[in-house]
Amino acid sequence: SIFIDTLAKAQAQEELNKDDLKVLLSADGEEASLLFKHADAVREKYLGKEVHLRGIIELTNYCKQNCHYCGLRRGNEQLSRYRLTYREILTTAEQAVALGYKTLVLQGGEDSYFSARDIYELVKEIKKMDVAVTLSLGEHDFDTYKLWREAGSDRYLIKHETADPHLYEHLRPGKRLKQRLQCQSWLKELGYELGSGCMVGLPGQTLDTLAEDLLLLKKMDVDMAGIGPFIPHPQTPLASAQQGTLEMTLKMVALARIIMPLVHLPATTALGTIHPEGREKALQAGANVVMPNVSPSEYRALYQIYPNKICIRDEPVHCRSCITGKIKALGRVVSTTRGHSPKGGITR
Ligand code: 5AD
Ligand code: SF4
Ligand code: FES
């Protein structure tokens, strides 16, 4: 069949074109299982059994953007907003380091309350704790990214969300895909390891678009790709849209692994939210990273990008042992390193 022929092409490590990707994205049932199995083998061959944990600290749920898909959008007036204080952030970071996290991700909505200097000082302080720091704070200018790099930030996570420029511009009012990709190029130029990614199952997204998402990740030469299902949030314009599926998201993760053997791929929290074994399934379809929340419990429920997010009632220490248990149960091991990009080439 055309599926088997295309899978054989993937197994022979031949370059997959857009049509090939669409064939593989159409796999169902047993075909999809074969695809996951191959992706799992590629992960094992190139990266072994190590799973990297990244602790996420959600600094602020204020956001000046109005993305149609996201519960933090400024138009959501029903959400109580919070910002962690400088002290709270550092205490959270210390606790996460004590739990053994070797990478901390500082994530937040686009909140102008925090100045570029504030983030600079924060990163400088956290870097003293001997961890890798990833920033996930949205779009900024070159000089801001440069300042944060000088503070010691190692990585930056800024997903392209969707490679379809029309869909992108519709879902992110006032924003342009081109600008997003410009930010990504600047970050690479500044020596950050770049994390990108997209949502799967957005209304208006097609198989063609999903294939483009994969090709764009490859073209941007990303170090990490976060691929998660779209989950409709009741207080957004997409409230009544369909949710992305487990199966399609897993196929996207698997293909990302197949076309980019050395990229870091998280088993996303969103996947764990739509299916109780979503993260485990992703770890067996190419993923090699998990990003547990380490934010203070009293604020977790408020970081409601999408509804029913897992772990909102769990303390960091609980998630840490929960996830370690899941990783071990799969015959995998928790990495004891910072888990820098195996693609290398970056001087730090
Ligand atoms: N469902 C799934 N993921 C979402 N994100 C935002 N809204 C949703 C949603 N409704 C993701 C985007 C963004 C990050 C903040 O969360 O990919 O990059
Ligand atoms: Fe803000 Fe990001 Fe949510 Fe868009 S996706 S509203 S930029 S937090
Ligand atoms: Fe939070 Fe399992 S990772 S409870």
Short mmCIF file of C-alpha atoms and ligand atoms in Angstrom, two decimals:
data_model
loop_
_atom_site.label_atom_id
_atom_site.label_comp_id
_atom_site.label_asym_id
_atom_site.label_seq_id
_atom_site.Cartn_x
_atom_site.Cartn_y
_atom_site.Cartn_z
CA SER A 1 0.00 0.00 0.00
CA ILE A 2 0.99 3.62 -0.31
CA PHE A 3 1.22 3.79 3.49
CA ILE A 4 3.63 0.85 3.71
CA ASP A 5 5.74 2.25 0.84
CA THR A 6 5.97 5.63 2.52
CA LEU A 7 6.75 4.13 5.92
CA ALA A 8 9.52 2.11 4.23
CA LYS A 9 10.90 5.37 2.89
CA ALA A 10 10.91 6.78 6.42
CA GLN A 11 12.58 3.64 7.75
CA ALA A 12 15.30 3.96 5.12
CA GLN A 13 15.85 7.48 6.46
CA GLU A 14 14.99 9.04 3.13
CA GLU A 15 13.81 12.62 3.19
CA LEU A 16 10.03 12.85 3.45
CA ASN A 17 8.28 15.43 1.28
CA LYS A 18 4.94 17.05 1.96
CA ASP A 19 2.97 14.34 0.16
CA ASP A 20 4.76 11.64 2.14
CA LEU A 21 3.94 13.43 5.38
CA LYS A 22 0.28 13.66 4.39
CA VAL A 23 0.18 9.95 3.65
CA LEU A 24 1.67 9.15 7.04
CA LEU A 25 -0.63 11.62 8.81
CA SER A 26 -3.56 9.75 7.26
CA ALA A 27 -2.51 6.49 8.89
CA ASP A 28 -5.15 4.90 11.06
CA GLY A 29 -5.45 1.99 13.44
CA GLU A 30 -2.66 -0.53 12.87
CA GLU A 31 -0.88 1.73 10.41
CA ALA A 32 -0.63 4.44 13.05
CA SER A 33 0.78 1.88 15.51
CA LEU A 34 3.52 1.05 13.01
CA LEU A 35 4.33 4.74 12.67
CA PHE A 36 4.57 5.16 16.46
CA LYS A 37 6.76 2.08 16.68
CA HIS A 38 9.18 3.46 14.12
CA ALA A 39 9.31 6.86 15.87
CA ASP A 40 9.98 5.09 19.18
CA ALA A 41 12.84 3.18 17.55
CA VAL A 42 14.33 6.41 16.15
CA ARG A 43 14.13 7.98 19.63
CA GLU A 44 15.83 4.93 21.16
CA LYS A 45 18.58 4.90 18.53
CA TYR A 46 19.45 8.59 18.65
CA LEU A 47 18.61 9.58 22.23
CA GLY A 48 18.36 6.38 24.27
CA LYS A 49 16.13 5.96 27.30
CA GLU A 50 16.70 9.34 28.93
CA VAL A 51 13.70 11.56 29.60
CA HIS A 52 14.41 15.17 30.47
CA LEU A 53 12.27 16.96 33.03
CA ARG A 54 11.72 20.71 32.79
CA GLY A 55 10.01 22.47 35.69
CA ILE A 56 7.60 25.18 34.58
CA ILE A 57 7.03 28.29 36.69
CA GLU A 58 4.00 30.27 35.55
CA LEU A 59 4.98 33.84 36.38
CA THR A 60 1.84 35.72 35.33
CA ASN A 61 -1.52 35.01 33.73
CA TYR A 62 -1.92 38.59 32.49
CA CYS A 63 -1.64 38.82 28.72
CA LYS A 64 -2.01 41.75 26.35
CA GLN A 65 -2.71 39.47 23.38
CA ASN A 66 -6.12 38.20 22.42
CA CYS A 67 -5.50 34.81 20.77
CA HIS A 68 -8.81 33.16 19.90
CA TYR A 69 -7.76 29.80 21.33
CA CYS A 70 -6.33 30.82 24.70
CA GLY A 71 -8.03 31.27 28.06
CA LEU A 72 -5.47 33.89 29.12
CA ARG A 73 -6.52 36.23 26.27
CA ARG A 74 -7.11 39.79 27.43
CA GLY A 75 -10.77 39.55 26.38
CA ASN A 76 -11.43 36.88 29.04
CA GLU A 77 -12.78 39.08 31.79
CA GLN A 78 -13.94 36.14 33.88
CA LEU A 79 -10.39 35.07 34.76
CA SER A 80 -8.82 36.29 38.03
CA ARG A 81 -5.37 37.52 37.19
CA TYR A 82 -2.22 37.03 39.25
CA ARG A 83 1.47 37.80 39.12
CA LEU A 84 4.07 36.06 41.25
CA THR A 85 6.31 38.39 43.22
CA TYR A 86 10.06 38.37 42.73
CA ARG A 87 10.37 36.54 46.08
CA GLU A 88 7.72 33.97 45.17
CA ILE A 89 9.48 33.23 41.89
CA LEU A 90 12.84 32.71 43.54
CA THR A 91 11.37 30.54 46.30
CA THR A 92 9.57 28.44 43.68
CA ALA A 93 12.79 28.11 41.70
CA GLU A 94 14.73 27.03 44.80
CA GLN A 95 12.12 24.41 45.63
CA ALA A 96 12.17 23.07 42.06
CA VAL A 97 15.96 22.82 42.12
CA ALA A 98 15.72 20.99 45.46
CA LEU A 99 13.36 18.51 43.77
CA GLY A 100 16.08 17.79 41.22
CA TYR A 101 14.98 19.85 38.23
CA LYS A 102 17.95 20.77 36.04
CA THR A 103 15.97 23.10 33.78
CA LEU A 104 13.49 25.74 34.85
CA VAL A 105 11.08 27.30 32.38
CA LEU A 106 9.87 30.81 33.16
CA GLN A 107 6.57 31.05 31.35
CA GLY A 108 3.92 33.73 31.21
CA GLY A 109 1.44 35.69 29.18
CA GLU A 110 2.73 38.82 27.46
CA ASP A 111 2.63 41.04 30.53
CA SER A 112 4.30 44.46 30.28
CA TYR A 113 4.29 44.72 34.08
CA PHE A 114 7.58 42.82 33.99
CA SER A 115 10.24 45.03 32.38
CA ALA A 116 13.11 43.61 30.36
CA ARG A 117 15.35 44.55 33.31
CA ASP A 118 13.11 42.67 35.79
CA ILE A 119 13.47 39.48 33.78
CA TYR A 120 17.20 40.09 33.39
CA GLU A 121 17.63 40.33 37.18
CA LEU A 122 15.46 37.27 37.71
CA VAL A 123 17.41 35.12 35.26
CA LYS A 124 20.74 36.26 36.77
CA GLU A 125 19.53 35.19 40.20
CA ILE A 126 18.15 31.83 39.05
CA LYS A 127 21.31 31.04 37.06
CA LYS A 128 23.19 31.12 40.39
CA MET A 129 21.19 27.98 41.28
CA ASP A 130 23.15 26.01 38.69
CA VAL A 131 20.31 25.15 36.30
CA ALA A 132 19.47 25.72 32.67
CA VAL A 133 16.91 28.49 32.15
CA THR A 134 14.30 28.52 29.42
CA LEU A 135 12.20 31.63 28.84
CA SER A 136 8.69 31.42 27.40
CA LEU A 137 7.48 35.02 27.48
CA GLY A 138 6.27 35.70 23.96
CA GLU A 139 7.36 38.21 21.35
CA HIS A 140 9.92 40.89 22.16
CA ASP A 141 12.49 42.92 20.25
CA PHE A 142 16.01 41.81 19.45
CA ASP A 143 17.59 43.93 22.20
CA THR A 144 15.34 42.43 24.86
CA TYR A 145 16.19 38.89 23.78
CA LYS A 146 19.85 39.93 23.74
CA LEU A 147 19.66 41.29 27.29
CA TRP A 148 18.02 38.10 28.55
CA ARG A 149 20.65 36.01 26.82
CA GLU A 150 23.34 38.09 28.53
CA ALA A 151 21.65 37.29 31.84
CA GLY A 152 22.41 33.64 31.10
CA SER A 153 19.19 32.30 29.58
CA ASP A 154 19.90 29.11 27.66
CA ARG A 155 16.72 28.51 25.71
CA TYR A 156 13.59 30.22 24.47
CA LEU A 157 10.23 28.64 23.77
CA ILE A 158 8.04 30.42 21.24
CA LYS A 159 5.78 28.16 19.21
CA HIS A 160 4.83 29.06 15.66
CA GLU A 161 1.33 27.74 16.60
CA THR A 162 0.29 27.10 12.98
CA ALA A 163 2.25 27.34 9.74
CA ASP A 164 -0.80 28.55 7.82
CA PRO A 165 -0.33 32.36 7.71
CA HIS A 166 -4.02 33.05 7.13
CA LEU A 167 -5.14 30.83 9.98
CA TYR A 168 -2.39 32.31 12.17
CA GLU A 169 -3.49 35.85 11.47
CA HIS A 170 -7.12 34.98 12.05
CA LEU A 171 -6.45 33.27 15.38
CA ARG A 172 -3.94 35.85 16.65
CA PRO A 173 -5.52 39.24 15.95
CA GLY A 174 -2.99 41.87 14.96
CA LYS A 175 -0.12 39.38 14.81
CA ARG A 176 1.79 38.06 11.80
CA LEU A 177 3.42 34.65 11.33
CA LYS A 178 6.36 36.44 9.69
CA GLN A 179 7.01 38.38 12.88
CA ARG A 180 6.87 35.20 14.94
CA LEU A 181 9.46 33.58 12.67
CA GLN A 182 11.59 36.72 12.84
CA CYS A 183 11.63 36.34 16.64
CA GLN A 184 12.69 32.71 16.22
CA SER A 185 15.55 33.70 13.88
CA TRP A 186 16.76 36.38 16.29
CA LEU A 187 16.76 33.88 19.14
CA LYS A 188 18.87 31.44 17.14
CA GLU A 189 21.22 34.21 16.10
CA LEU A 190 21.65 35.11 19.79
CA GLY A 191 22.66 31.53 20.59
CA TYR A 192 19.53 30.40 22.36
CA GLU A 193 18.36 26.85 21.89
CA LEU A 194 15.06 27.35 20.12
CA GLY A 195 11.81 25.70 21.10
CA SER A 196 8.90 25.95 18.70
CA GLY A 197 5.80 23.87 18.12
CA CYS A 198 2.19 23.98 17.11
CA MET A 199 -1.30 23.00 18.09
CA VAL A 200 -3.07 20.07 16.45
CA GLY A 201 -6.77 20.18 15.59
CA LEU A 202 -7.30 23.91 15.33
CA PRO A 203 -10.51 24.77 13.48
CA GLY A 204 -9.59 25.42 9.86
CA GLN A 205 -6.38 23.38 10.06
CA THR A 206 -5.98 20.73 7.34
CA LEU A 207 -3.68 17.77 6.75
CA ASP A 208 -1.83 20.03 4.37
CA THR A 209 -1.29 22.62 7.11
CA LEU A 210 -0.10 19.97 9.56
CA ALA A 211 2.46 18.74 7.02
CA GLU A 212 3.55 22.38 6.64
CA ASP A 213 3.91 22.62 10.43
CA LEU A 214 6.39 19.74 10.37
CA LEU A 215 8.30 21.15 7.42
CA LEU A 216 8.50 24.57 9.09
CA LEU A 217 9.93 23.06 12.29
CA LYS A 218 12.55 21.36 10.18
CA LYS A 219 13.29 24.48 8.15
CA MET A 220 13.71 26.60 11.30
CA ASP A 221 16.11 23.95 12.57
CA VAL A 222 14.48 23.99 16.02
CA ASP A 223 16.03 22.32 19.06
CA MET A 224 12.66 21.53 20.60
CA ALA A 225 9.11 21.19 19.34
CA GLY A 226 6.08 21.24 21.63
CA ILE A 227 3.18 19.60 19.82
CA GLY A 228 -0.12 19.45 21.65
CA PRO A 229 -3.82 19.09 20.89
CA PHE A 230 -6.00 22.18 20.68
CA ILE A 231 -8.48 22.12 23.58
CA PRO A 232 -11.43 24.52 23.33
CA HIS A 233 -11.76 26.92 26.25
CA PRO A 234 -15.33 27.95 27.19
CA GLN A 235 -14.43 31.63 27.65
CA THR A 236 -12.94 32.10 24.18
CA PRO A 237 -14.33 32.58 20.65
CA LEU A 238 -13.46 28.93 19.97
CA ALA A 239 -15.62 27.62 22.84
CA SER A 240 -17.72 25.39 20.60
CA ALA A 241 -14.92 24.19 18.30
CA GLN A 242 -13.85 20.53 18.17
CA GLN A 243 -10.95 19.38 20.31
CA GLY A 244 -7.79 18.06 18.66
CA THR A 245 -7.47 14.28 18.81
CA LEU A 246 -5.01 12.08 20.66
CA GLU A 247 -4.33 10.07 17.54
CA MET A 248 -3.50 13.02 15.25
CA THR A 249 -1.32 14.64 17.91
CA LEU A 250 0.62 11.39 18.38
CA LYS A 251 1.12 11.11 14.62
CA MET A 252 2.51 14.65 14.57
CA VAL A 253 4.89 13.85 17.46
CA ALA A 254 5.98 10.64 15.74
CA LEU A 255 6.65 12.39 12.43
CA ALA A 256 8.54 15.19 14.17
CA ARG A 257 10.80 12.51 15.67
CA ILE A 258 11.21 10.75 12.34
CA ILE A 259 12.17 13.84 10.35
CA MET A 260 14.22 15.44 13.19
CA PRO A 261 15.91 12.58 15.08
CA LEU A 262 17.78 14.79 17.55
CA VAL A 263 15.06 17.29 18.44
CA HIS A 264 13.69 17.45 21.99
CA LEU A 265 10.00 16.53 21.99
CA PRO A 266 7.87 16.99 25.09
CA ALA A 267 4.96 14.75 25.94
CA THR A 268 2.73 17.76 26.47
CA THR A 269 0.48 18.53 29.41
CA ALA A 270 -2.30 19.20 26.89
CA LEU A 271 -2.01 15.61 25.67
CA GLY A 272 -2.16 14.43 29.29
CA THR A 273 -5.29 16.53 29.65
CA ILE A 274 -7.27 15.00 26.78
CA HIS A 275 -6.32 11.42 27.65
CA PRO A 276 -5.23 9.88 31.00
CA GLU A 277 -2.32 8.12 29.27
CA GLY A 278 -1.63 10.85 26.72
CA ARG A 279 1.86 11.65 27.95
CA GLU A 280 2.85 8.00 28.25
CA LYS A 281 1.66 7.34 24.71
CA ALA A 282 3.68 10.30 23.43
CA LEU A 283 6.78 9.00 25.24
CA GLN A 284 6.30 5.79 23.25
CA ALA A 285 5.83 7.63 19.96
CA GLY A 286 8.99 9.73 19.86
CA ALA A 287 8.80 12.10 22.85
CA ASN A 288 11.71 12.41 25.30
CA VAL A 289 10.80 15.36 27.55
CA VAL A 290 8.15 16.04 30.21
CA MET A 291 7.45 19.49 31.59
CA PRO A 292 5.74 19.30 34.99
CA ASN A 293 4.34 22.39 36.64
CA VAL A 294 6.27 23.60 39.68
CA SER A 295 4.22 26.76 40.28
CA PRO A 296 2.78 27.44 43.74
CA SER A 297 -0.45 25.45 44.09
CA GLU A 298 -2.59 28.47 44.98
CA TYR A 299 -2.10 29.98 41.50
CA ARG A 300 -2.10 26.88 39.33
CA ALA A 301 -5.81 26.79 38.63
CA LEU A 302 -5.61 30.36 37.34
CA TYR A 303 -3.14 29.54 34.57
CA GLN A 304 -6.05 28.29 32.54
CA ILE A 305 -4.86 28.33 28.93
CA TYR A 306 -7.34 25.50 28.31
CA PRO A 307 -9.82 23.79 30.67
CA ASN A 308 -9.33 20.68 32.84
CA LYS A 309 -5.55 21.02 32.89
CA ILE A 310 -4.00 18.17 34.84
CA CYS A 311 -2.09 18.59 38.12
CA ILE A 312 -3.79 21.80 39.20
CA ARG A 313 -4.39 20.36 42.67
CA ASP A 314 -1.02 18.69 42.98
CA GLU A 315 2.03 19.95 44.82
CA PRO A 316 5.33 20.05 42.91
CA VAL A 317 6.73 17.21 45.01
CA HIS A 318 3.77 15.01 44.07
CA CYS A 319 4.13 15.66 40.32
CA ARG A 320 7.82 14.99 40.54
CA SER A 321 7.34 11.49 41.96
CA CYS A 322 4.26 10.83 39.82
CA ILE A 323 6.13 11.53 36.62
CA THR A 324 9.24 9.65 37.71
CA GLY A 325 7.01 6.62 38.36
CA LYS A 326 5.46 6.87 34.91
CA ILE A 327 8.85 7.19 33.21
CA LYS A 328 10.26 4.19 35.06
CA ALA A 329 7.15 2.13 34.33
CA LEU A 330 7.90 2.63 30.64
CA GLY A 331 11.44 1.28 31.12
CA ARG A 332 12.92 4.73 30.70
CA VAL A 333 15.17 6.80 32.97
CA VAL A 334 15.02 10.36 34.25
CA SER A 335 18.02 12.28 32.98
CA THR A 336 20.42 13.68 35.56
CA THR A 337 21.85 16.26 33.13
CA ARG A 338 20.56 19.64 32.03
CA GLY A 339 19.54 18.06 28.77
CA HIS A 340 20.94 20.62 26.39
CA SER A 341 20.14 20.23 22.73
CA PRO A 342 21.90 17.13 21.41
CA LYS A 343 22.09 18.91 18.09
CA GLY A 344 24.93 20.92 19.62
CA GLY A 345 26.76 23.57 17.71
CA ILE A 346 25.85 26.21 20.27
CA THR A 347 28.56 27.79 22.36
CA ARG A 348 27.66 28.41 25.95
N1 5AD B 1 -5.44 24.36 23.67
C1 5AD B 1 -4.18 23.85 23.60
N2 5AD B 1 -3.06 24.60 23.66
C2 5AD B 1 -3.23 25.93 23.76
N3 5AD B 1 -2.33 26.91 23.82
C3 5AD B 1 -3.00 28.08 23.93
N4 5AD B 1 -4.32 27.86 23.94
C4 5AD B 1 -4.49 26.52 23.83
C5 5AD B 1 -5.63 25.69 23.78
N5 5AD B 1 -6.87 26.17 23.84
C6 5AD B 1 -0.89 26.72 23.75
C7 5AD B 1 -0.28 27.47 22.60
C8 5AD B 1 0.60 28.51 23.24
C9 5AD B 1 0.72 28.08 24.68
C10 5AD B 1 0.62 29.24 25.59
O1 5AD B 1 -0.33 27.20 24.94
O2 5AD B 1 0.48 26.60 21.79
O3 5AD B 1 1.88 28.54 22.69
FE1 SF4 B 2 -1.35 35.41 25.49
FE2 SF4 B 2 0.07 33.32 24.67
FE3 SF4 B 2 -2.48 33.03 25.44
FE4 SF4 B 2 -1.93 34.30 23.13
S1 SF4 B 2 -1.51 32.11 23.61
S2 SF4 B 2 -3.40 34.99 24.72
S3 SF4 B 2 -0.01 35.36 23.67
S4 SF4 B 2 -0.77 33.63 26.76
FE1 FES B 3 1.28 16.07 38.21
FE2 FES B 3 1.20 13.33 37.68
S1 FES B 3 2.52 14.86 36.87
S2 FES B 3 0.07 14.51 39.21
#
